[in-house]
């Protein structure tokens, strides 16, 4: 049995622990919920547990669809065992509908359909507010090679196909989402998490927001919305 040992890294919503196996880590999903690159942080009861179980469910679906993920095993309500990846500091964002920073940057109307879906890269750097970058910058600064970037893009669009269908069947629109990848023995592998903290989900009929925009925009009912998303997908929470 792999044992959790020392703390390796404390992120905004998760803490990463080393384990007795040098190739494995434990991710602990905390209740902390942050917005605006960590400027606002609150504890939301049950959020860590919901995101951990939700993430495990989604990662299993992606793995079944042929996307390599870091997830190994669910350890506890708020903990998952994962492969230790060398993380690539570039976030991949796909958008099916306009929202968030795209609306602010381009002045387009929230909710317009984007066809084909867009693909953007952002540098993971809170101090710089995760600036938008591109493949040329990523290569020149050595964040990722051209081959790795192409694989990240391919896997992100594949995840979009799988997840759009999954959420559609559960009466939701997958508006946009962010993925982070890392390397394991040279292979590009999906890491970090997929949860309502890092995507936008709207009810298909009413377009009610069911994701972290409820927190960012002070709409209330944040955990209730996350729980509703999990329940609609059939994720077992208790
Ligand atoms: P954006 O509209 O703020 O650019 O975000 C697009 C999507 O990616 C949205 O679902 C939130 C997610 N995202 C994160 O979770 N963390 C990040 O650091 C960034 C840039 C985006
Ligand atoms: N994930 C980032 C943060 O926690 C951006 C956001 O979600 O608004 O600050």
Coordinates of C-alpha atoms and ligand atoms in Angstrom, one line a residue:
X1 CA 0.0 0.0 0.0
X2 CA 1.4 3.4 -1.0
X3 CA 1.8 5.8 1.9
X4 CA 1.3 9.6 1.8
X5 CA 4.5 11.3 3.1
X6 CA 5.6 14.9 2.9
X7 CA 3.8 17.9 1.4
X8 CA 5.2 18.7 -2.1
X9 CA 3.1 21.7 -3.1
X10 CA 0.1 23.7 -1.9
X11 CA -2.0 25.1 -4.8
X12 CA -5.1 27.3 -4.6
X13 CA -7.6 24.4 -4.3
X14 CA -5.5 21.3 -4.0
X15 CA -2.5 20.1 -1.9
X16 CA 0.0 17.7 -3.5
X17 CA 1.8 15.1 -1.3
X18 CA 4.7 12.8 -2.1
X19 CA 4.2 9.1 -1.4
X20 CA 6.4 6.1 -0.6
X21 CA 6.5 5.5 -4.4
X22 CA 8.6 8.1 -6.2
X23 CA 6.4 7.8 -9.3
X24 CA 3.1 8.5 -7.5
X25 CA 1.5 11.5 -5.7
X26 CA -1.6 12.1 -3.7
X27 CA -3.9 15.1 -4.6
X28 CA -5.9 16.4 -1.7
X29 CA -8.9 18.4 -2.9
X30 CA -9.6 21.2 -0.3
X31 CA -12.7 23.2 0.2
X32 CA -10.9 26.4 -0.8
X33 CA -12.4 28.1 -3.8
X34 CA -10.4 30.9 -5.5
X35 CA -11.2 33.4 -8.2
X36 CA -9.4 36.1 -10.0
X37 CA -6.0 34.3 -9.8
X38 CA -6.2 33.8 -6.1
X39 CA -7.3 37.3 -5.1
X40 CA -10.5 36.0 -3.5
X41 CA -10.6 32.7 -1.6
X42 CA -13.4 31.2 0.4
X43 CA -14.0 27.8 2.0
X44 CA -17.1 26.1 0.6
X45 CA -18.2 23.1 2.7
X46 CA -18.2 19.7 0.8
X47 CA -16.6 21.3 -2.3
X48 CA -13.3 19.2 -2.0
X49 CA -15.2 16.0 -1.8
X50 CA -17.5 16.8 -4.7
X51 CA -14.7 17.9 -7.0
X52 CA -12.5 14.9 -6.1
X53 CA -15.3 12.4 -6.9
X54 CA -16.4 14.4 -9.9
X55 CA -12.9 14.6 -11.2
X56 CA -12.3 10.8 -10.8
X57 CA -15.6 10.1 -12.7
X58 CA -14.6 12.4 -15.6
X59 CA -11.0 11.2 -15.8
X60 CA -12.3 7.6 -16.0
X61 CA -14.5 8.5 -18.9
X62 CA -11.6 10.2 -20.7
X63 CA -9.3 7.3 -20.0
X64 CA -11.9 4.9 -21.5
X65 CA -12.0 7.1 -24.6
X66 CA -8.2 6.7 -25.0
X67 CA -6.9 9.9 -23.4
X68 CA -4.1 9.0 -21.0
X69 CA -4.7 10.5 -17.6
X70 CA -2.6 10.6 -14.4
X71 CA -5.3 9.1 -12.2
X72 CA -4.6 5.8 -10.6
X73 CA -7.1 5.3 -7.7
X74 CA -9.6 7.0 -5.5
X75 CA -8.2 7.0 -2.0
X76 CA -10.6 8.9 0.1
X77 CA -13.6 11.3 -0.2
X78 CA -11.1 14.1 -0.9
X79 CA -8.0 12.3 -2.1
X80 CA -6.9 10.6 -5.3
X81 CA -3.6 8.7 -6.1
X82 CA -2.0 10.0 -9.4
X83 CA 1.1 9.5 -11.5
X84 CA 3.8 12.1 -10.8
X85 CA 4.0 14.2 -14.0
X86 CA 6.4 16.9 -15.0
X87 CA 3.8 19.5 -15.5
X88 CA 3.8 21.7 -18.7
X89 CA 3.1 25.3 -17.5
X90 CA 0.6 26.0 -20.3
X91 CA -3.2 25.7 -19.9
X92 CA -5.3 24.5 -22.8
X93 CA -8.7 26.1 -23.1
X94 CA -11.4 25.0 -25.5
X95 CA -14.6 27.1 -26.0
X96 CA -17.9 25.9 -27.5
X97 CA -19.8 29.1 -26.5
X98 CA -18.5 32.6 -25.8
X99 CA -18.0 33.5 -22.1
X100 CA -15.5 34.9 -19.6
X101 CA -12.3 36.4 -20.9
X102 CA -13.3 35.8 -24.5
X103 CA -16.3 38.1 -24.1
X104 CA -14.1 40.7 -22.3
X105 CA -11.3 40.6 -24.8
X106 CA -13.3 40.6 -28.0
X107 CA -16.6 42.3 -26.9
X108 CA -18.7 39.5 -28.3
X109 CA -22.1 38.5 -26.8
X110 CA -22.0 35.9 -24.0
X111 CA -23.5 32.6 -25.2
X112 CA -22.9 32.8 -28.9
X113 CA -22.0 29.4 -30.4
X114 CA -18.4 29.1 -31.6
X115 CA -18.0 26.8 -34.6
X116 CA -15.5 25.3 -34.8
X117 CA -14.7 25.3 -31.1
X118 CA -11.8 27.6 -30.3
X119 CA -8.4 26.6 -28.8
X120 CA -6.3 28.9 -26.7
X121 CA -3.2 28.6 -24.6
X122 CA -2.5 30.5 -21.3
X123 CA 0.6 30.6 -19.3
X124 CA 0.1 29.3 -15.8
X125 CA 1.3 32.3 -13.8
X126 CA -1.0 33.9 -11.2
X127 CA 1.3 37.0 -10.7
X128 CA 0.9 37.7 -14.4
X129 CA -2.8 36.8 -14.3
X130 CA -2.3 33.8 -16.6
X131 CA -1.6 35.8 -19.8
X132 CA -2.6 34.4 -23.2
X133 CA 0.3 32.9 -25.1
X134 CA 0.7 30.9 -28.3
X135 CA 2.5 27.9 -29.7
X136 CA 5.5 30.0 -30.9
X137 CA 6.0 31.5 -27.5
X138 CA 5.7 28.1 -25.8
X139 CA 8.3 26.6 -28.1
X140 CA 10.8 29.6 -27.8
X141 CA 10.6 29.7 -24.0
X142 CA 10.9 25.9 -23.8
X143 CA 7.6 25.3 -22.1
X144 CA 6.7 22.6 -24.6
X145 CA 7.9 21.2 -27.9
X146 CA 5.9 21.6 -31.1
X147 CA 5.1 17.8 -30.9
X148 CA 4.0 18.1 -27.3
X149 CA 1.8 21.1 -28.2
X150 CA 0.2 19.3 -31.1
X151 CA -0.6 16.3 -28.8
X152 CA -2.0 18.6 -26.1
X153 CA -4.3 20.2 -28.7
X154 CA -5.4 16.8 -30.1
X155 CA -6.2 15.4 -26.7
X156 CA -8.0 18.6 -25.6
X157 CA -10.3 18.4 -28.7
X158 CA -10.8 14.7 -28.1
X159 CA -11.8 15.5 -24.5
X160 CA -14.2 18.1 -25.8
X161 CA -15.9 15.5 -28.1
X162 CA -16.3 13.1 -25.2
X163 CA -17.4 15.6 -22.6
X164 CA -19.8 17.6 -24.8
X165 CA -21.7 14.4 -25.4
X166 CA -21.6 13.4 -21.8
X167 CA -23.0 16.8 -20.5
X168 CA -25.5 17.0 -23.4
X169 CA -27.0 13.7 -22.3
X170 CA -27.4 15.2 -18.8
X171 CA -29.1 18.3 -20.1
X172 CA -26.1 20.6 -19.9
X173 CA -24.0 22.7 -22.3
X174 CA -20.2 22.4 -21.9
X175 CA -19.4 26.1 -22.6
X176 CA -15.6 26.0 -22.1
X177 CA -13.0 24.2 -20.0
X178 CA -9.3 24.2 -19.1
X179 CA -6.9 21.2 -19.2
X180 CA -3.4 20.9 -17.9
X181 CA -0.9 18.3 -19.2
X182 CA 2.4 16.9 -18.0
X183 CA 5.0 14.4 -19.1
X184 CA 5.3 10.8 -17.7
X185 CA 8.2 8.9 -19.3
X186 CA 8.1 11.3 -22.2
X187 CA 4.4 10.8 -22.9
X188 CA 1.9 13.7 -22.8
X189 CA -0.6 12.8 -20.0
X190 CA -3.7 14.7 -18.8
X191 CA -3.1 16.0 -15.2
X192 CA -4.6 18.4 -12.7
X193 CA -8.4 18.2 -12.5
X194 CA -11.6 18.5 -14.5
X195 CA -14.3 19.9 -12.2
X196 CA -16.8 22.8 -12.2
X197 CA -13.9 24.9 -10.9
X198 CA -12.2 24.8 -14.3
X199 CA -15.0 24.7 -16.8
X200 CA -18.3 26.4 -17.6
X201 CA -21.5 24.4 -17.6
X202 CA -25.0 25.8 -18.3
X203 CA -28.4 24.1 -18.1
X204 CA -29.4 23.4 -21.7
X205 CA -32.9 24.7 -21.3
X206 CA -32.5 27.7 -19.0
X207 CA -28.8 28.5 -19.5
X208 CA -28.5 28.7 -15.7
X209 CA -24.8 28.7 -14.7
X210 CA -23.8 25.5 -12.8
X211 CA -20.0 26.2 -12.4
X212 CA -17.5 28.5 -10.7
X213 CA -19.0 31.6 -12.4
X214 CA -21.6 31.3 -9.5
X215 CA -18.7 32.1 -7.2
X216 CA -16.9 34.6 -9.4
X217 CA -20.2 36.5 -10.0
X218 CA -21.5 36.2 -6.4
X219 CA -24.6 34.3 -7.6
X220 CA -24.8 32.0 -4.6
X221 CA -25.6 28.3 -4.5
X222 CA -22.1 27.3 -5.6
X223 CA -21.8 23.9 -4.0
X224 CA -25.5 23.2 -4.7
X225 CA -24.8 23.7 -8.4
X226 CA -21.7 21.5 -8.3
X227 CA -23.8 18.8 -6.6
X228 CA -26.5 19.1 -9.2
X229 CA -24.0 18.6 -12.0
X230 CA -22.6 15.5 -10.2
X231 CA -26.1 14.1 -9.6
X232 CA -27.2 14.7 -13.2
X233 CA -24.1 12.7 -14.4
X234 CA -24.7 9.9 -11.9
X235 CA -21.6 10.6 -9.9
X236 CA -22.0 8.8 -6.5
X237 CA -21.2 11.4 -3.8
X238 CA -22.2 9.8 -0.4
Ligands
LIG1 P1 -11.5 32.3 -19.2 O1 -12.8 32.7 -19.8 O2 -11.3 33.0 -17.9 O3 -10.4 32.6 -20.1 O4 -11.5 30.8 -18.8 C1 -11.9 29.8 -19.8 C2 -12.2 28.5 -19.0 O5 -11.0 28.0 -18.5 C3 -13.1 28.7 -17.8 O6 -14.0 27.5 -17.8 C4 -12.2 28.7 -16.6 C5 -11.0 27.9 -17.1 N1 -9.8 28.5 -16.6 C6 -9.3 28.0 -15.3 O7 -10.0 27.2 -14.7 N2 -8.2 28.5 -14.8 C7 -7.4 29.4 -15.5 O8 -6.4 29.8 -15.0 C8 -7.9 29.8 -16.8 C9 -7.1 30.8 -17.6 C10 -9.0 29.4 -17.3
LIG2 N1 -8.3 29.4 -11.5 C1 -8.0 30.8 -11.4 C2 -8.1 31.2 -9.9 O1 -8.4 30.4 -9.1 C3 -8.8 31.6 -12.3 C4 -10.3 31.6 -12.0 O2 -10.9 30.5 -11.8 O3 -10.9 32.7 -12.0 O4 -7.9 32.4 -9.6

